Amino acid sequence: MKLSVNSEIAFTYLFARKKQTVIAALGVMFGVSMFIFMQSLMKGTNDYFEKQSFNTTPHIRLYSENKVADTHILDSFIKDASVKILVNPKQLLQRQGIINPNGVISRLRKDPELSFITPQVTTNVIYTSGSVQLNGTVAGVDIIQEDKMFDVQGNMVVGDFRDLNRVNNSILIGKGIAGKLSLHVGDNITVASGTGSPMIMKIIGIFQSGVKLVDETKSYANIVQAQSLLGKDRSYVTDIKINLKDYNKAPAKAREIETITGYKAEDWVQANAQLKTAFKIRAMILNSVVGVILLVAGFGIYNILNMTIYEKIKEIAILKATGFSGYSVISIFLQQAIYIGLMGAVIGIGIGFLITYGFSKVYIGGPNPTSGTLSYIPMSFYIPHYVEAIFFGLITTIAAGYFPARKASRVDPVTIIRG
Amino acid sequence: MNSIALKAKNIVKYFNDPVTLKVLDDISFEVKTGEFVSIVGKSGCGKSTLLYILSTMDTTYEGELEVNHQKVTGLSLNQLAAIRNSSIGFVFQFHYLLPDFTCLKNVMIPALRLGKYSYKEVEERAYEKLKMFGVEEQALKHAGKLSGGQQQRVAIARALINDPAIIMGDEPTGNLDSKNTAIVFDLFQRLSKEFQQTIITVTHDEDFARRSDRIIEMSDGRIINQH
Ligand SMILES: Nc1ncnc2c1ncn2[C@@H]1O[C@H](COP(=O)(O)OP(=O)(O)OP(=O)(O)O)[C@@H](O)[C@H]1O
Ligand SMILES: [Mg+2]
């Protein structure tokens, strides 16, 4: 029996009103388990979409951007305080692509936080097969690096992507292109970019990313092939794709790379701005639902404690008469709230886990389960959610318990005892 | 051994509801350590009101109160609670026990609060006190299930548990038969004589009052006689 008197009294009161205690705890339990379920669902979905976006976008894409004409040349010549106005400024044609890409890449390689760096030549093309034409893009890549970054292998439908390095004039096309032009592995396809001369290329494989727009337009070629498709030399590179060890650092890293290289570095957050907005809105909706649940649970506790205090007002007066201080009385009633909260929170995280686990087993049938498309409801099992749930559950109970407890501590024993 | 256990100086108390009423008018007296004092007077003359002030529970009065040479007027509520816990035992006019707890627990709670003895010791002491008043058999019963007289005896046991320097009772024997009244009286007398505990009780029992050390007689909020 190591319990303090305050705790002992708190427990006695809780046990004397088992039913109300349980109901109040159920309220907290409901709030906590819903909190966990919703957070798990939200994080699961967000993670899924985030991961999905990394199947197609690198953490950072470095490229040269056309700039709108500005006044900086004027500024350097006319160094007075005059106001310079450019009328109707236009995009300035920069030299396309990244100058001295190898220099840039070897410089980036020195940064230990970057895990992958690979150059790419992207070009818009027209695919022709027979009399049918199709617009699309060719990504000239180092396919081995590309596979490491984006799991090309996982998207392969037929063929071996490594053949891009072995077979001359080879191309790996999206499933949509193959379908529209009715092409198979081993067939030839004519590919024409805006600048170089058209090339006849041999199809060595077909991939499916699951994103329709990509599958109907994109194909991979060896980077050298893409350069000659554009009629450019070996040093012509349009993008450098960079992955980080920790993708959350991408935005800061991108700014750093921008200042080092002078090129535009677009991080995945910018590239997927709409994704992040969707995350935010989803978070807002779910958090307000959880907030309301916890609020209701809080009112439950507030209510039961208020009722207890109303009923026990004489006993509070006696406790105070026999020498219990206001602090002790607060402690007695706050402890009741905390025990209710703890009980609800502990059961709540158990139930929250079970619900989360249950939902993670619900099959919602992706079109192609093997290609990484959604087949089960994405739920995350993330310890901090559980910690947060307990935290919010307890904060709610303590807040809900504090006011009745304070009221109890202010009971004037004489008024009550005199009757 | 003539030290002063309690000293009231010019205590005045008003009630403002429904009309301003002067319930206590310039009450001054002293009680020596180990003295057994009875307060008597007609119903409504202000005995309970005075006792609440003496017990430090009521703080809305004019005048000054000293307990064990310490001025208690103006202390914070929490300080007063600590003084009550350690130095004052109180038996209410209507025995107020905590009905959710056993009689034993009821007696133990103030001692557990004080924390001077271990749980085991407190339990033993509480048993002892219950035995003194012949209610040890009710020890494990819930307080709500006792007769009025039994409850009152448990309440007296509770008032004694911390060996308070001052024991105050508001008609502590009001519900007891003559046999139990005699037990309580003898015990009070022993506590005051042997253990130098000061006893202040309000009583309507003339016999009880006459046998105590001193009677303070009140009327309309004033002390009209002491003998
Ligand atoms: N809360 C209150 N508000 C207003 N007047 C009160 C209040 N409590 C008591 N009184 C009045 O104060 C006076 C003294 O009351 P008190 O309870 O001290 O009397 P008492 O001497 O203990 O009487 P009894 O012997 O019946 O217990 C009474 O006239 C009573 O009506
Ligand atoms: Mg009275």
XYZ file of C-alpha atoms in Angstrom, chain A:
419
model
C 0.000 0.000 0.000
C 2.193 2.801 -1.245
C -0.684 4.956 -2.492
C -0.895 8.494 -1.200
C -4.103 9.422 0.610
C -5.116 11.633 -2.273
C -4.772 8.769 -4.737
C -6.590 6.416 -2.436
C -9.518 8.798 -2.134
C -9.484 9.393 -5.881
C -9.632 5.656 -6.527
C -12.403 5.118 -4.008
C -14.515 7.753 -5.720
C -13.827 6.250 -9.135
C -14.835 2.798 -7.921
C -17.874 4.130 -6.110
C -19.171 5.323 -9.492
C -18.001 2.559 -11.776
C -20.556 3.171 -14.468
C -19.880 6.870 -14.936
C -16.156 6.236 -14.754
C -16.348 3.654 -17.504
C -18.517 5.856 -19.694
C -16.153 8.779 -19.335
C -13.206 6.509 -20.101
C -15.034 5.198 -23.157
C -15.280 8.747 -24.442
C -11.543 9.184 -24.169
C -10.979 5.748 -25.645
C -13.091 6.628 -28.636
C -11.250 9.899 -29.176
C -7.825 8.324 -28.833
C -8.544 5.367 -31.096
C -10.098 7.602 -33.745
C -7.103 9.875 -33.511
C -4.774 6.957 -34.153
C -6.899 5.527 -36.915
C -7.213 8.823 -38.741
C -3.572 9.742 -38.337
C -2.535 6.300 -39.547
C -4.807 6.506 -42.533
C -3.661 10.001 -43.359
C 0.013 9.245 -43.020
C -0.420 5.963 -44.857
C -2.102 7.697 -47.770
C 0.297 10.612 -47.785
C 3.282 8.313 -47.641
C 1.836 6.298 -50.464
C 1.363 9.310 -52.689
C 4.712 10.671 -51.717
C 6.395 7.403 -52.568
C 4.349 7.234 -55.711
C 5.628 10.629 -56.705
C 9.195 9.449 -56.182
C 8.537 6.781 -58.773
C 8.529 9.530 -61.348
C 10.135 12.605 -59.790
C 13.560 12.794 -58.235
C 13.989 14.543 -54.899
C 15.656 17.427 -56.712
C 15.753 18.229 -60.411
C 18.454 20.601 -61.580
C 17.877 22.340 -64.899
C 18.540 25.540 -66.713
C 15.613 27.862 -66.759
C 14.839 30.618 -69.198
C 14.753 33.910 -67.410
C 12.587 36.928 -67.932
C 14.701 39.911 -68.922
C 15.427 42.125 -65.956
C 17.221 45.380 -65.365
C 20.466 44.065 -63.923
C 22.526 44.930 -67.004
C 21.151 48.462 -66.917
C 21.885 48.620 -63.214
C 25.539 47.820 -63.749
C 25.919 50.497 -66.408
C 23.784 53.280 -65.010
C 24.626 53.235 -61.339
C 22.488 56.142 -60.250
C 19.254 56.197 -58.391
C 17.170 56.440 -61.516
C 14.251 54.112 -61.948
C 14.706 51.670 -64.809
C 11.657 50.285 -66.461
C 11.647 47.473 -68.983
C 8.664 47.720 -71.238
C 7.190 44.359 -72.168
C 10.040 42.143 -70.874
C 10.455 38.854 -72.714
C 11.896 35.431 -71.946
C 15.578 35.436 -72.759
C 16.859 32.510 -74.728
C 19.548 30.879 -72.659
C 21.809 28.223 -73.969
C 19.624 25.173 -73.482
C 20.846 22.662 -71.001
C 23.501 22.626 -68.375
C 26.969 23.833 -69.280
C 29.758 21.482 -68.261
C 27.447 18.898 -66.713
C 30.346 16.632 -65.746
C 31.901 19.423 -63.733
C 28.606 20.081 -61.970
C 28.064 16.387 -61.296
C 31.535 15.753 -59.910
C 31.079 18.741 -57.679
C 27.733 17.461 -56.414
C 29.218 14.003 -55.818
C 31.342 15.511 -53.050
C 28.191 16.180 -50.998
C 27.693 13.176 -48.680
C 23.982 13.904 -48.223
C 23.223 13.114 -51.850
C 22.685 9.492 -52.659
C 22.113 9.558 -56.422
C 23.119 12.000 -59.114
C 22.378 11.238 -62.722
C 22.254 13.370 -65.866
C 19.362 13.217 -68.285
C 18.501 14.558 -71.697
C 14.805 15.176 -72.058
C 13.312 15.981 -75.387
C 9.887 16.234 -76.932
C 9.493 13.873 -79.850
C 7.038 12.554 -82.375
C 6.784 8.775 -82.543
C 5.871 7.391 -85.931
C 4.901 3.835 -86.780
C 3.487 3.258 -90.206
C 1.251 6.223 -90.844
C 0.329 6.861 -87.211
C 2.016 9.616 -85.237
C 2.114 10.266 -81.526
C 3.566 13.074 -79.424
C 5.725 12.179 -76.481
C 8.985 12.631 -74.659
C 12.177 10.669 -74.665
C 14.254 10.570 -71.525
C 17.872 9.921 -72.346
C 19.215 8.321 -69.207
C 21.771 6.041 -67.702
C 19.243 3.253 -67.322
C 21.145 1.487 -64.523
C 21.092 4.649 -62.385
C 17.499 5.249 -63.408
C 16.572 1.798 -62.154
C 18.209 2.458 -58.828
C 16.303 5.704 -58.426
C 12.907 4.812 -59.795
C 12.748 1.028 -59.888
C 12.436 0.649 -63.641
C 12.557 -3.107 -63.164
C 9.376 -3.036 -61.083
C 7.520 -1.382 -63.963
C 8.772 -3.641 -66.737
C 6.069 -5.464 -68.643
C 8.277 -7.248 -71.197
C 11.916 -7.082 -72.114
C 15.110 -6.318 -70.246
C 15.832 -2.644 -69.675
C 19.598 -3.326 -69.609
C 19.416 -3.883 -73.354
C 19.364 -0.082 -73.700
C 23.085 -0.225 -73.000
C 23.707 -3.271 -75.189
C 21.633 -2.725 -78.290
C 22.402 0.141 -80.622
C 19.555 2.594 -81.294
C 17.324 0.940 -78.759
C 14.285 2.368 -76.951
C 12.112 1.356 -74.017
C 8.545 2.546 -74.535
C 5.490 2.997 -72.332
C 2.665 0.506 -72.553
C 0.271 3.158 -73.814
C 2.522 3.979 -76.754
C 2.870 0.298 -77.572
C -0.884 -0.070 -77.491
C -1.697 3.001 -79.598
C 0.906 2.219 -82.225
C 0.436 -1.561 -81.813
C 4.089 -2.217 -81.290
C 5.876 -5.168 -79.746
C 9.370 -5.883 -78.519
C 11.660 -6.228 -81.495
C 9.630 -3.802 -83.675
C 11.075 -0.583 -85.008
C 9.758 2.898 -84.319
C 10.668 6.222 -85.876
C 11.456 8.929 -83.391
C 11.870 12.568 -84.403
C 12.863 15.483 -82.230
C 12.526 19.115 -83.261
C 16.196 19.662 -83.980
C 17.969 16.475 -85.072
C 17.123 14.125 -87.880
C 14.563 11.368 -87.263
C 15.927 8.031 -86.090
C 14.633 4.533 -86.416
C 14.889 2.836 -83.080
C 14.443 -0.747 -81.955
C 12.004 -1.481 -79.152
C 13.739 -3.595 -76.501
C 11.115 -3.408 -73.803
C 7.768 -2.057 -72.629
C 7.078 -0.573 -69.190
C 3.993 0.439 -67.267
C 4.229 2.998 -64.468
C 0.536 2.981 -63.645
C 0.226 6.658 -64.516
C -1.685 6.768 -67.801
C -0.240 10.036 -69.018
C 3.305 8.742 -68.531
C 2.657 5.383 -70.127
C 1.165 7.005 -73.237
C 4.003 9.444 -73.842
C 7.241 8.476 -72.209
C 10.046 6.315 -73.433
C 13.607 5.760 -72.302
C 16.693 5.804 -74.450
C 20.380 5.756 -73.740
C 21.570 9.278 -72.993
C 23.979 9.216 -75.941
C 21.130 8.171 -78.201
C 19.012 11.047 -76.992
C 21.842 13.483 -77.557
C 22.222 12.362 -81.164
C 18.445 12.401 -81.575
C 18.662 16.102 -80.782
C 21.723 16.561 -82.907
C 23.697 17.649 -79.875
C 27.128 16.735 -78.604
C 28.019 14.465 -75.694
C 28.142 17.294 -73.197
C 24.517 18.250 -73.774
C 22.447 17.545 -70.672
C 19.062 19.090 -69.892
C 18.520 17.872 -66.347
C 20.495 16.492 -63.474
C 18.390 14.314 -61.208
C 19.382 14.133 -57.596
C 18.172 11.925 -54.768
C 18.949 12.568 -51.138
C 19.507 10.181 -48.285
C 16.705 11.998 -46.454
C 14.140 13.376 -48.854
C 12.736 15.699 -46.213
C 15.865 17.777 -46.549
C 15.228 18.317 -50.261
C 13.824 21.876 -50.125
C 16.790 23.215 -48.142
C 19.261 21.248 -50.204
C 17.704 22.492 -53.422
C 18.263 26.123 -52.372
C 21.854 25.277 -51.526
C 22.458 23.618 -54.895
C 20.839 26.554 -56.651
C 23.314 28.988 -55.136
C 26.268 26.702 -55.807
C 25.478 25.878 -59.429
C 23.421 28.854 -60.518
C 20.804 26.570 -62.071
C 17.237 26.128 -61.075
C 16.888 23.295 -58.544
C 13.329 22.156 -58.179
C 12.665 19.994 -55.141
C 9.903 17.411 -55.017
C 7.788 19.559 -52.747
C 7.628 22.273 -55.405
C 7.144 19.724 -58.140
C 4.240 18.207 -56.245
C 2.738 21.350 -54.785
C -0.769 20.096 -55.427
C 0.051 16.944 -53.463
C 1.147 18.938 -50.451
C -1.957 21.100 -50.615
C -4.075 17.976 -50.682
C -2.160 16.663 -47.658
C -2.801 19.889 -45.821
C -6.506 19.925 -46.529
C -6.817 16.285 -45.577
C -4.936 16.924 -42.352
C -7.237 19.834 -41.562
C -10.387 17.804 -42.095
C -9.200 14.820 -40.102
C -7.749 16.885 -37.304
C -10.961 18.793 -36.855
C -12.928 15.544 -36.687
C -10.527 14.177 -34.075
C -10.598 17.503 -32.264
C -14.361 17.352 -32.004
C -14.251 13.788 -30.702
C -11.709 14.689 -28.054
C -13.720 17.765 -27.162
C -16.791 15.626 -26.610
C -14.729 13.201 -24.524
C -13.461 16.174 -22.549
C -17.000 17.311 -21.877
C -17.819 13.811 -20.684
C -15.086 14.004 -18.104
C -15.954 17.544 -17.167
C -19.496 16.440 -16.638
C -18.815 13.404 -14.507
C -16.401 15.316 -12.302
C -18.802 18.180 -11.922
C -21.470 15.720 -10.894
C -19.146 13.985 -8.452
C -18.253 17.294 -6.901
C -21.865 18.294 -6.659
C -22.705 15.056 -4.890
C -19.618 14.978 -2.732
C -19.610 18.580 -1.702
C -20.200 17.661 1.948
C -17.354 15.211 1.869
C -15.068 17.768 0.297
C -15.996 20.078 3.143
C -15.120 17.382 5.678
C -11.816 16.656 4.011
C -11.006 20.330 4.178
C -12.178 20.535 7.786
C -9.888 17.677 8.744
C -6.956 19.444 7.195
C -6.871 18.760 3.460
C -5.521 21.786 1.655
C -6.932 23.192 -1.572
C -4.024 21.571 -3.402
C -4.913 18.169 -1.978
C -8.508 18.570 -3.121
C -7.355 19.572 -6.611
C -5.055 16.583 -6.606
C -7.877 14.230 -5.606
C -10.152 15.319 -8.414
C -7.495 15.879 -11.031
C -6.203 12.390 -10.351
C -9.655 11.017 -11.036
C -9.607 12.785 -14.375
C -6.132 11.503 -15.120
C -7.013 7.909 -14.260
C -10.080 8.112 -16.458
C -7.919 9.601 -19.178
C -5.160 7.020 -18.792
C -7.601 4.173 -18.800
C -9.304 5.514 -21.913
C -5.996 6.277 -23.603
C -4.449 2.871 -22.958
C -7.494 0.988 -24.197
C -7.789 3.574 -26.972
C -4.332 2.968 -28.380
C -4.984 -0.769 -28.315
C -8.232 -0.345 -30.194
C -6.696 2.283 -32.449
C -3.985 -0.181 -33.376
C -6.507 -2.934 -34.036
C -8.645 -0.705 -36.247
C -5.568 0.441 -38.129
C -4.396 -3.125 -38.546
C -7.834 -4.238 -39.660
C -8.081 -1.514 -42.281
C -4.591 -2.237 -43.572
C -5.924 -5.667 -44.552
C -8.852 -4.312 -46.532
C -8.293 -5.046 -50.210
C -9.460 -2.264 -52.442
C -8.180 -3.853 -55.616
C -5.646 -1.950 -57.613
C -5.709 -2.545 -61.380
C -2.273 -4.077 -61.329
C -1.159 -5.120 -57.857
C 2.366 -5.981 -58.942
C 3.206 -2.586 -60.314
C 2.987 -0.753 -57.021
C -0.497 0.597 -57.525
C -2.819 0.727 -54.561
C -4.270 -2.636 -53.596
C -4.753 -2.368 -49.812
C -5.810 0.698 -47.881
C -2.504 2.337 -47.058
C -2.179 2.585 -43.286
C 0.980 3.579 -41.521
C 2.065 2.174 -38.181
C 3.908 5.079 -36.772
C 4.825 5.118 -33.069
C 4.647 8.936 -32.675
C 0.929 8.768 -33.527
C 0.387 6.631 -30.466
C 2.460 8.914 -28.298
C 0.568 11.928 -29.624
C -2.754 10.182 -29.043
C -1.896 9.561 -25.389
C -0.623 13.093 -25.105
C -3.764 14.667 -26.556
C -6.003 12.284 -24.627
C -4.345 13.251 -21.371
C -4.235 16.956 -22.181
C -7.966 16.837 -22.829
C -8.690 15.009 -19.587
C -6.468 17.239 -17.545
C -8.023 20.347 -19.051
C -11.508 18.931 -18.506
C -10.677 17.851 -14.974
C -8.894 20.954 -13.865
C -11.879 23.279 -13.725
C -14.146 21.027 -11.667
C -11.168 20.211 -9.443
C -10.458 23.860 -8.869
C -14.092 24.424 -8.078
C -13.932 21.624 -5.513
C -10.829 23.112 -3.954
C -12.690 26.360 -3.373
C -15.515 24.791 -1.422
C -15.909 26.644 1.840
C -16.235 23.951 4.505
C -18.152 26.123 6.961
C -20.923 27.011 4.558
C -21.411 23.373 3.669
C -21.109 21.897 7.144
C -23.398 24.452 8.695
C -25.949 23.202 6.166
